[in-house]
Structure formats: structure tokens, C-alpha cells
């Protein structure tokens, strides 16, 4: 059954001189290999030489295709990284934004493009384009792995913009998502959540964030802030 499957793949995939040459070379190699085996094993394998040959050629073609794809991806990453390096050091903000957009457009499947989205969001934010910055942070969130720092950064960026644009309840949700990532941003995100929750009138959520922060052993300055905020929220 397996031999028939491989033979079908052989028939579908392998036509042309290069494959024929591969077939002949492998036949010679197989014959030489068989001379090293006991007579019983030699006779058995000879009966299945065609199936073995078909499977090996299909495997070789798969390896070649994968190697080509890997080289393509590596080339994309190199070009994206080169553009990104130039964009980061570009002083002209319009040129910086243009270069970052080029990375996202032409190399969108690369890891560099995901980072470029977050940097682009920050550049748009600095230009006063809050709405566009929010869109880029949202794209960066979608393109990032949930266990990557970029994912948490994108969530918090959205939270800050939502908070600034008068949407503290939505900001609370984003900060809460950042807390759930558990990759090192918890203390900052908890403070942000408490602040946004207070602005949204969601006292219970704010108190929960502050109490959880207390359990994280905050530093002296953070501790003073937390104590003040706890007392202020409890009064309300």
C-alpha cells in the first residue's frame, strides 16, 4: 500500500531529465548497497526496489522544496531587518513612517514586520495620529505570539490610547489582557488597570488590581502610590 502511494507520487511529481538522472544514480547506489546484505534480505529488497526508489525521490524533492522555502524566508527577514535598521535611525519622522510602512507592506510575513508595526504605531502616535496608531497596535497584537513581549506591548499601547481618547472601560480590558500574558509586564499593567478603572468608575476592578499588586511585593515608590490609591478608592 505504501509502495503504491509513493509510486503515484513518483508518477505525478517526477518527469524530466534531472529526475531520471537521479533515478539511475540511485539504482546504482542501491545495487551496491544490496551486495553488502545477506542473500535473503538482498532478494527481498530487490523485489521492492522500485517502491524504495520512488519514496526516496519524493523525499529528496520535499527536502529541496523546503530548503528553497527556508532560503526565501531568510532572505525576506534579511531585507526587512536592513530596512528596519535604517528606519530606526531615520530622524525625519515622515521618512521613518514611510520606511516602516514599506516593511509591513513588502515583508509582512516576517518577524521584523511585526516589530515594525509596533514602532510604526508609536511613530504615528508621536505625530498625533491616535486613531492610526491604535490600528497599528491592533495589527501588531494580531501578528504576535501570545507569549512574546511584543504582544503585551501592543495591548498596553492600545490601552494608553483608549484611555487618552476617553474610553477607560475599553482600556481596562486591554490592560487586563496584558496582565494575563504573565511575561514580565504585570506590575506596570496592574497600575495602568487600576488608574483606568478609577477613571471608568469601576472601583471594584481598580481595588482588585491594587490588591494584587501588593501581593507582587512592589518597590517603595510603587508601594506609596498603591497605598494612596487604595485609600482614595475606598473613600469612594
PDB file of C-alpha atoms in Angstrom:
ATOM      1  CA  UNK A   1       0.000   0.000   0.000  1.00  0.00           C
ATOM      2  CA  UNK A   2       2.756   2.468   0.981  1.00  0.00           C
ATOM      3  CA  UNK A   3       4.731   1.490  -2.090  1.00  0.00           C
ATOM      4  CA  UNK A   4       1.734   2.216  -4.338  1.00  0.00           C
ATOM      5  CA  UNK A   5       1.297   5.648  -2.731  1.00  0.00           C
ATOM      6  CA  UNK A   6       4.914   6.515  -3.307  1.00  0.00           C
ATOM      7  CA  UNK A   7       4.740   5.228  -6.915  1.00  0.00           C
ATOM      8  CA  UNK A   8       1.736   7.505  -7.546  1.00  0.00           C
ATOM      9  CA  UNK A   9       3.662  10.477  -6.130  1.00  0.00           C
ATOM     10  CA  UNK A  10       6.582   9.435  -8.314  1.00  0.00           C
ATOM     11  CA  UNK A  11       4.375   9.437 -11.415  1.00  0.00           C
ATOM     12  CA  UNK A  12       2.744  12.777 -10.551  1.00  0.00           C
ATOM     13  CA  UNK A  13       5.848  14.680  -9.485  1.00  0.00           C
ATOM     14  CA  UNK A  14       8.849  13.280 -11.364  1.00  0.00           C
ATOM     15  CA  UNK A  15       9.194  13.983 -15.053  1.00  0.00           C
ATOM     16  CA  UNK A  16      12.296  15.343 -16.790  1.00  0.00           C
ATOM     17  CA  UNK A  17      15.975  14.582 -17.288  1.00  0.00           C
ATOM     18  CA  UNK A  18      17.187  15.619 -13.836  1.00  0.00           C
ATOM     19  CA  UNK A  19      14.856  13.221 -12.072  1.00  0.00           C
ATOM     20  CA  UNK A  20      15.740  10.434 -14.499  1.00  0.00           C
ATOM     21  CA  UNK A  21      19.387  11.005 -13.724  1.00  0.00           C
ATOM     22  CA  UNK A  22      18.614  10.836 -10.026  1.00  0.00           C
ATOM     23  CA  UNK A  23      16.756   7.573 -10.570  1.00  0.00           C
ATOM     24  CA  UNK A  24      19.689   5.956 -12.419  1.00  0.00           C
ATOM     25  CA  UNK A  25      22.222   7.146  -9.846  1.00  0.00           C
ATOM     26  CA  UNK A  26      20.107   5.786  -7.040  1.00  0.00           C
ATOM     27  CA  UNK A  27      19.640   2.436  -8.767  1.00  0.00           C
ATOM     28  CA  UNK A  28      23.407   2.022  -8.965  1.00  0.00           C
ATOM     29  CA  UNK A  29      23.747   3.069  -5.333  1.00  0.00           C
ATOM     30  CA  UNK A  30      21.025   0.616  -4.305  1.00  0.00           C
ATOM     31  CA  UNK A  31      22.667  -2.245  -6.175  1.00  0.00           C
ATOM     32  CA  UNK A  32      25.990  -1.538  -4.482  1.00  0.00           C
ATOM     33  CA  UNK A  33      24.273  -1.378  -1.139  1.00  0.00           C
ATOM     34  CA  UNK A  34      22.494  -4.688  -1.725  1.00  0.00           C
ATOM     35  CA  UNK A  35      25.801  -6.514  -2.240  1.00  0.00           C
ATOM     36  CA  UNK A  36      26.580  -5.875   1.424  1.00  0.00           C
ATOM     37  CA  UNK A  37      23.409  -7.620   2.636  1.00  0.00           C
ATOM     38  CA  UNK A  38      22.723 -11.300   3.300  1.00  0.00           C
ATOM     39  CA  UNK A  39      21.181 -13.180   0.352  1.00  0.00           C
ATOM     40  CA  UNK A  40      17.677 -13.359   1.886  1.00  0.00           C
ATOM     41  CA  UNK A  41      17.498  -9.681   2.635  1.00  0.00           C
ATOM     42  CA  UNK A  42      19.012  -8.851  -0.755  1.00  0.00           C
ATOM     43  CA  UNK A  43      16.320 -10.753  -2.653  1.00  0.00           C
ATOM     44  CA  UNK A  44      13.542  -9.205  -0.569  1.00  0.00           C
ATOM     45  CA  UNK A  45      14.718  -5.638  -1.133  1.00  0.00           C
ATOM     46  CA  UNK A  46      15.279  -6.182  -4.848  1.00  0.00           C
ATOM     47  CA  UNK A  47      11.600  -7.000  -5.162  1.00  0.00           C
ATOM     48  CA  UNK A  48      10.721  -3.608  -3.699  1.00  0.00           C
ATOM     49  CA  UNK A  49      13.478  -1.548  -5.288  1.00  0.00           C
ATOM     50  CA  UNK A  50      11.023   0.450  -7.425  1.00  0.00           C
ATOM     51  CA  UNK A  51       8.908   1.434  -4.400  1.00  0.00           C
ATOM     52  CA  UNK A  52      12.000   2.319  -2.394  1.00  0.00           C
ATOM     53  CA  UNK A  53      13.320   4.421  -5.269  1.00  0.00           C
ATOM     54  CA  UNK A  54      10.004   6.271  -5.627  1.00  0.00           C
ATOM     55  CA  UNK A  55       9.817   7.101  -1.919  1.00  0.00           C
ATOM     56  CA  UNK A  56      13.407   8.304  -1.790  1.00  0.00           C
ATOM     57  CA  UNK A  57      12.976  10.625  -4.801  1.00  0.00           C
ATOM     58  CA  UNK A  58       9.774  12.096  -3.346  1.00  0.00           C
ATOM     59  CA  UNK A  59      11.627  12.652  -0.065  1.00  0.00           C
ATOM     60  CA  UNK A  60      14.539  14.334  -1.853  1.00  0.00           C
ATOM     61  CA  UNK A  61      12.157  16.636  -3.754  1.00  0.00           C
ATOM     62  CA  UNK A  62      10.399  17.559  -0.494  1.00  0.00           C
ATOM     63  CA  UNK A  63      13.736  18.430   1.111  1.00  0.00           C
ATOM     64  CA  UNK A  64      14.713  20.583  -1.874  1.00  0.00           C
ATOM     65  CA  UNK A  65      11.384  22.421  -1.818  1.00  0.00           C
ATOM     66  CA  UNK A  66      11.632  23.043   1.930  1.00  0.00           C
ATOM     67  CA  UNK A  67      15.219  24.280   1.576  1.00  0.00           C
ATOM     68  CA  UNK A  68      14.080  26.702  -1.127  1.00  0.00           C
ATOM     69  CA  UNK A  69      11.239  27.999   1.046  1.00  0.00           C
ATOM     70  CA  UNK A  70      13.585  28.397   4.040  1.00  0.00           C
ATOM     71  CA  UNK A  71      16.058  30.361   1.910  1.00  0.00           C
ATOM     72  CA  UNK A  72      13.218  32.596   0.701  1.00  0.00           C
ATOM     73  CA  UNK A  73      12.069  33.314   4.265  1.00  0.00           C
ATOM     74  CA  UNK A  74      15.633  34.010   5.406  1.00  0.00           C
ATOM     75  CA  UNK A  75      16.093  36.412   2.503  1.00  0.00           C
ATOM     76  CA  UNK A  76      12.869  38.206   3.398  1.00  0.00           C
ATOM     77  CA  UNK A  77      13.988  38.543   7.028  1.00  0.00           C
ATOM     78  CA  UNK A  78      17.391  39.928   5.993  1.00  0.00           C
ATOM     79  CA  UNK A  79      15.885  42.543   3.688  1.00  0.00           C
ATOM     80  CA  UNK A  80      13.264  43.512   6.282  1.00  0.00           C
ATOM     81  CA  UNK A  81      15.912  43.789   9.016  1.00  0.00           C
ATOM     82  CA  UNK A  82      18.082  46.026   6.820  1.00  0.00           C
ATOM     83  CA  UNK A  83      15.169  48.364   6.129  1.00  0.00           C
ATOM     84  CA  UNK A  84      14.194  48.340   9.787  1.00  0.00           C
ATOM     85  CA  UNK A  85      17.709  49.317  10.868  1.00  0.00           C
ATOM     86  CA  UNK A  86      17.596  52.314   8.530  1.00  0.00           C
ATOM     87  CA  UNK A  87      14.099  53.302   9.680  1.00  0.00           C
ATOM     88  CA  UNK A  88      15.031  53.230  13.362  1.00  0.00           C
ATOM     89  CA  UNK A  89      17.915  55.679  12.825  1.00  0.00           C
ATOM     90  CA  UNK A  90      15.933  57.943  10.483  1.00  0.00           C
ATOM     91  CA  UNK A  91      15.456  61.386  12.045  1.00  0.00           C
ATOM     92  CA  UNK A  92      12.847  62.601   9.586  1.00  0.00           C
ATOM     93  CA  UNK A  93       9.557  61.316  11.012  1.00  0.00           C
ATOM     94  CA  UNK A  94       7.764  61.193   7.648  1.00  0.00           C
ATOM     95  CA  UNK A  95      10.612  59.175   6.116  1.00  0.00           C
ATOM     96  CA  UNK A  96      10.649  56.876   9.159  1.00  0.00           C
ATOM     97  CA  UNK A  97       6.916  56.193   8.803  1.00  0.00           C
ATOM     98  CA  UNK A  98       7.323  55.599   5.059  1.00  0.00           C
ATOM     99  CA  UNK A  99      10.138  53.057   5.588  1.00  0.00           C
ATOM    100  CA  UNK A 100       8.229  51.222   8.311  1.00  0.00           C
ATOM    101  CA  UNK A 101       5.139  51.020   6.089  1.00  0.00           C
ATOM    102  CA  UNK A 102       7.310  49.578   3.318  1.00  0.00           C
ATOM    103  CA  UNK A 103       8.499  46.812   5.641  1.00  0.00           C
ATOM    104  CA  UNK A 104       4.937  45.951   6.633  1.00  0.00           C
ATOM    105  CA  UNK A 105       3.707  46.016   3.029  1.00  0.00           C
ATOM    106  CA  UNK A 106       6.569  44.167   1.318  1.00  0.00           C
ATOM    107  CA  UNK A 107       7.719  41.844   4.105  1.00  0.00           C
ATOM    108  CA  UNK A 108       4.509  41.391   6.087  1.00  0.00           C
ATOM    109  CA  UNK A 109       5.109  37.698   6.872  1.00  0.00           C
ATOM    110  CA  UNK A 110       8.405  38.326   8.686  1.00  0.00           C
ATOM    111  CA  UNK A 111       9.059  38.735  12.410  1.00  0.00           C
ATOM    112  CA  UNK A 112      10.638  42.106  11.639  1.00  0.00           C
ATOM    113  CA  UNK A 113       7.340  43.323  10.166  1.00  0.00           C
ATOM    114  CA  UNK A 114       5.558  42.550  13.443  1.00  0.00           C
ATOM    115  CA  UNK A 115       8.087  44.677  15.333  1.00  0.00           C
ATOM    116  CA  UNK A 116       7.818  47.382  12.665  1.00  0.00           C
ATOM    117  CA  UNK A 117       4.054  47.560  13.264  1.00  0.00           C
ATOM    118  CA  UNK A 118       4.566  48.429  16.930  1.00  0.00           C
ATOM    119  CA  UNK A 119       7.262  51.006  16.114  1.00  0.00           C
ATOM    120  CA  UNK A 120       5.029  52.423  13.376  1.00  0.00           C
ATOM    121  CA  UNK A 121       2.206  52.734  15.903  1.00  0.00           C
ATOM    122  CA  UNK A 122       4.489  54.722  18.196  1.00  0.00           C
ATOM    123  CA  UNK A 123       5.635  56.949  15.313  1.00  0.00           C
ATOM    124  CA  UNK A 124       2.031  57.697  14.352  1.00  0.00           C
ATOM    125  CA  UNK A 125       1.253  58.398  17.997  1.00  0.00           C
ATOM    126  CA  UNK A 126       4.119  60.896  18.150  1.00  0.00           C
ATOM    127  CA  UNK A 127       2.691  62.557  15.029  1.00  0.00           C
ATOM    128  CA  UNK A 128      -0.648  62.986  16.786  1.00  0.00           C
ATOM    129  CA  UNK A 129      -2.420  60.308  14.731  1.00  0.00           C
ATOM    130  CA  UNK A 130      -4.034  58.461  17.633  1.00  0.00           C
ATOM    131  CA  UNK A 131      -6.553  56.553  15.518  1.00  0.00           C
ATOM    132  CA  UNK A 132      -3.937  55.292  13.087  1.00  0.00           C
ATOM    133  CA  UNK A 133      -1.588  54.402  15.939  1.00  0.00           C
ATOM    134  CA  UNK A 134      -4.361  52.340  17.519  1.00  0.00           C
ATOM    135  CA  UNK A 135      -4.881  50.452  14.241  1.00  0.00           C
ATOM    136  CA  UNK A 136      -1.192  49.561  14.022  1.00  0.00           C
ATOM    137  CA  UNK A 137      -1.089  48.413  17.644  1.00  0.00           C
ATOM    138  CA  UNK A 138      -4.105  46.201  16.907  1.00  0.00           C
ATOM    139  CA  UNK A 139      -2.333  44.693  13.889  1.00  0.00           C
ATOM    140  CA  UNK A 140       0.816  44.129  15.948  1.00  0.00           C
ATOM    141  CA  UNK A 141      -1.287  42.306  18.554  1.00  0.00           C
ATOM    142  CA  UNK A 142      -2.799  40.012  15.898  1.00  0.00           C
ATOM    143  CA  UNK A 143       0.589  39.297  14.323  1.00  0.00           C
ATOM    144  CA  UNK A 144       2.373  38.485  17.581  1.00  0.00           C
ATOM    145  CA  UNK A 145       2.602  35.292  19.566  1.00  0.00           C
ATOM    146  CA  UNK A 146       0.816  35.474  22.921  1.00  0.00           C
ATOM    147  CA  UNK A 147       3.987  34.548  24.783  1.00  0.00           C
ATOM    148  CA  UNK A 148       6.025  37.339  23.162  1.00  0.00           C
ATOM    149  CA  UNK A 149       6.782  40.717  24.737  1.00  0.00           C
ATOM    150  CA  UNK A 150       5.536  42.434  21.587  1.00  0.00           C
ATOM    151  CA  UNK A 151       2.038  41.055  22.229  1.00  0.00           C
ATOM    152  CA  UNK A 152       1.880  42.603  25.716  1.00  0.00           C
ATOM    153  CA  UNK A 153       3.416  45.862  24.478  1.00  0.00           C
ATOM    154  CA  UNK A 154       0.787  46.137  21.734  1.00  0.00           C
ATOM    155  CA  UNK A 155      -2.017  45.566  24.228  1.00  0.00           C
ATOM    156  CA  UNK A 156      -0.691  48.223  26.570  1.00  0.00           C
ATOM    157  CA  UNK A 157      -0.214  50.667  23.692  1.00  0.00           C
ATOM    158  CA  UNK A 158      -3.863  50.227  22.817  1.00  0.00           C
ATOM    159  CA  UNK A 159      -4.810  50.718  26.446  1.00  0.00           C
ATOM    160  CA  UNK A 160      -2.968  54.044  26.696  1.00  0.00           C
ATOM    161  CA  UNK A 161      -4.565  55.391  23.521  1.00  0.00           C
ATOM    162  CA  UNK A 162      -8.053  54.251  24.550  1.00  0.00           C
ATOM    163  CA  UNK A 163      -7.550  55.885  27.931  1.00  0.00           C
ATOM    164  CA  UNK A 164      -6.383  59.142  26.344  1.00  0.00           C
ATOM    165  CA  UNK A 165      -9.308  59.207  23.925  1.00  0.00           C
ATOM    166  CA  UNK A 166     -11.904  58.914  26.694  1.00  0.00           C
ATOM    167  CA  UNK A 167     -12.529  55.147  26.613  1.00  0.00           C
ATOM    168  CA  UNK A 168     -11.260  53.997  30.027  1.00  0.00           C
ATOM    169  CA  UNK A 169     -13.529  50.927  30.179  1.00  0.00           C
ATOM    170  CA  UNK A 170     -12.041  49.580  26.957  1.00  0.00           C
ATOM    171  CA  UNK A 171      -8.576  50.471  28.242  1.00  0.00           C
ATOM    172  CA  UNK A 172      -9.200  48.386  31.378  1.00  0.00           C
ATOM    173  CA  UNK A 173      -9.859  45.344  29.173  1.00  0.00           C
ATOM    174  CA  UNK A 174      -6.612  45.816  27.274  1.00  0.00           C
ATOM    175  CA  UNK A 175      -4.563  46.253  30.444  1.00  0.00           C
ATOM    176  CA  UNK A 176      -6.243  43.172  31.868  1.00  0.00           C
ATOM    177  CA  UNK A 177      -5.214  41.170  28.787  1.00  0.00           C
ATOM    178  CA  UNK A 178      -1.649  42.392  29.232  1.00  0.00           C
ATOM    179  CA  UNK A 179      -1.694  41.188  32.845  1.00  0.00           C
ATOM    180  CA  UNK A 180      -2.771  37.720  31.709  1.00  0.00           C
ATOM    181  CA  UNK A 181       0.283  37.319  29.454  1.00  0.00           C
ATOM    182  CA  UNK A 182       2.483  36.774  32.519  1.00  0.00           C
ATOM    183  CA  UNK A 183       5.728  37.682  30.718  1.00  0.00           C
ATOM    184  CA  UNK A 184       7.063  40.487  32.908  1.00  0.00           C
ATOM    185  CA  UNK A 185       4.684  43.428  32.400  1.00  0.00           C
ATOM    186  CA  UNK A 186       2.312  42.541  35.233  1.00  0.00           C
ATOM    187  CA  UNK A 187       3.255  45.284  37.704  1.00  0.00           C
ATOM    188  CA  UNK A 188       3.027  48.094  35.156  1.00  0.00           C
ATOM    189  CA  UNK A 189      -0.181  46.694  33.673  1.00  0.00           C
ATOM    190  CA  UNK A 190      -1.742  46.370  37.135  1.00  0.00           C
ATOM    191  CA  UNK A 191      -1.002  50.040  37.882  1.00  0.00           C
ATOM    192  CA  UNK A 192      -2.414  51.007  34.493  1.00  0.00           C
ATOM    193  CA  UNK A 193      -5.526  48.918  35.049  1.00  0.00           C
ATOM    194  CA  UNK A 194      -6.094  50.491  38.465  1.00  0.00           C
ATOM    195  CA  UNK A 195      -5.758  54.016  37.023  1.00  0.00           C
ATOM    196  CA  UNK A 196      -8.070  53.314  34.076  1.00  0.00           C
ATOM    197  CA  UNK A 197     -10.606  51.523  36.280  1.00  0.00           C
ATOM    198  CA  UNK A 198     -10.700  54.527  38.607  1.00  0.00           C
ATOM    199  CA  UNK A 199     -11.364  56.840  35.649  1.00  0.00           C
ATOM    200  CA  UNK A 200     -14.097  54.494  34.405  1.00  0.00           C
ATOM    201  CA  UNK A 201     -15.775  54.405  37.819  1.00  0.00           C
ATOM    202  CA  UNK A 202     -15.076  50.654  38.110  1.00  0.00           C
ATOM    203  CA  UNK A 203     -13.868  50.810  41.702  1.00  0.00           C
ATOM    204  CA  UNK A 204     -14.010  47.062  42.330  1.00  0.00           C
ATOM    205  CA  UNK A 205     -11.697  46.340  39.389  1.00  0.00           C
ATOM    206  CA  UNK A 206      -9.335  49.100  40.490  1.00  0.00           C
ATOM    207  CA  UNK A 207      -9.151  47.762  44.052  1.00  0.00           C
ATOM    208  CA  UNK A 208      -8.603  44.236  42.751  1.00  0.00           C
ATOM    209  CA  UNK A 209      -5.666  45.408  40.629  1.00  0.00           C
ATOM    210  CA  UNK A 210      -4.087  47.322  43.525  1.00  0.00           C
ATOM    211  CA  UNK A 211      -4.500  44.453  45.984  1.00  0.00           C
ATOM    212  CA  UNK A 212      -2.939  42.066  43.524  1.00  0.00           C
ATOM    213  CA  UNK A 213      -0.063  44.490  43.031  1.00  0.00           C
ATOM    214  CA  UNK A 214       0.529  44.497  46.792  1.00  0.00           C
ATOM    215  CA  UNK A 215       0.967  40.728  46.642  1.00  0.00           C
ATOM    216  CA  UNK A 216       3.681  41.204  43.988  1.00  0.00           C
ATOM    217  CA  UNK A 217       5.999  42.923  46.519  1.00  0.00           C
ATOM    218  CA  UNK A 218       6.166  46.382  44.866  1.00  0.00           C
ATOM    219  CA  UNK A 219       9.101  48.747  45.402  1.00  0.00           C
ATOM    220  CA  UNK A 220       8.952  51.644  47.926  1.00  0.00           C
ATOM    221  CA  UNK A 221       7.666  54.223  45.428  1.00  0.00           C
ATOM    222  CA  UNK A 222       5.080  51.853  43.968  1.00  0.00           C
ATOM    223  CA  UNK A 223       4.000  50.888  47.490  1.00  0.00           C
ATOM    224  CA  UNK A 224       3.336  54.504  48.463  1.00  0.00           C
ATOM    225  CA  UNK A 225       1.310  55.054  45.313  1.00  0.00           C
ATOM    226  CA  UNK A 226      -0.702  51.869  45.858  1.00  0.00           C
ATOM    227  CA  UNK A 227      -1.491  52.788  49.466  1.00  0.00           C
ATOM    228  CA  UNK A 228      -2.633  56.264  48.444  1.00  0.00           C
ATOM    229  CA  UNK A 229      -4.813  54.919  45.624  1.00  0.00           C
ATOM    230  CA  UNK A 230      -6.325  52.247  47.873  1.00  0.00           C
ATOM    231  CA  UNK A 231      -7.356  54.836  50.449  1.00  0.00           C
ATOM    232  CA  UNK A 232      -8.698  57.158  47.747  1.00  0.00           C
ATOM    233  CA  UNK A 233     -10.768  54.434  46.088  1.00  0.00           C
ATOM    234  CA  UNK A 234     -12.130  53.135  49.388  1.00  0.00           C
ATOM    235  CA  UNK A 235     -13.392  56.619  50.205  1.00  0.00           C
ATOM    236  CA  UNK A 236     -15.467  56.484  47.042  1.00  0.00           C
TER     237      UNK A 236
END
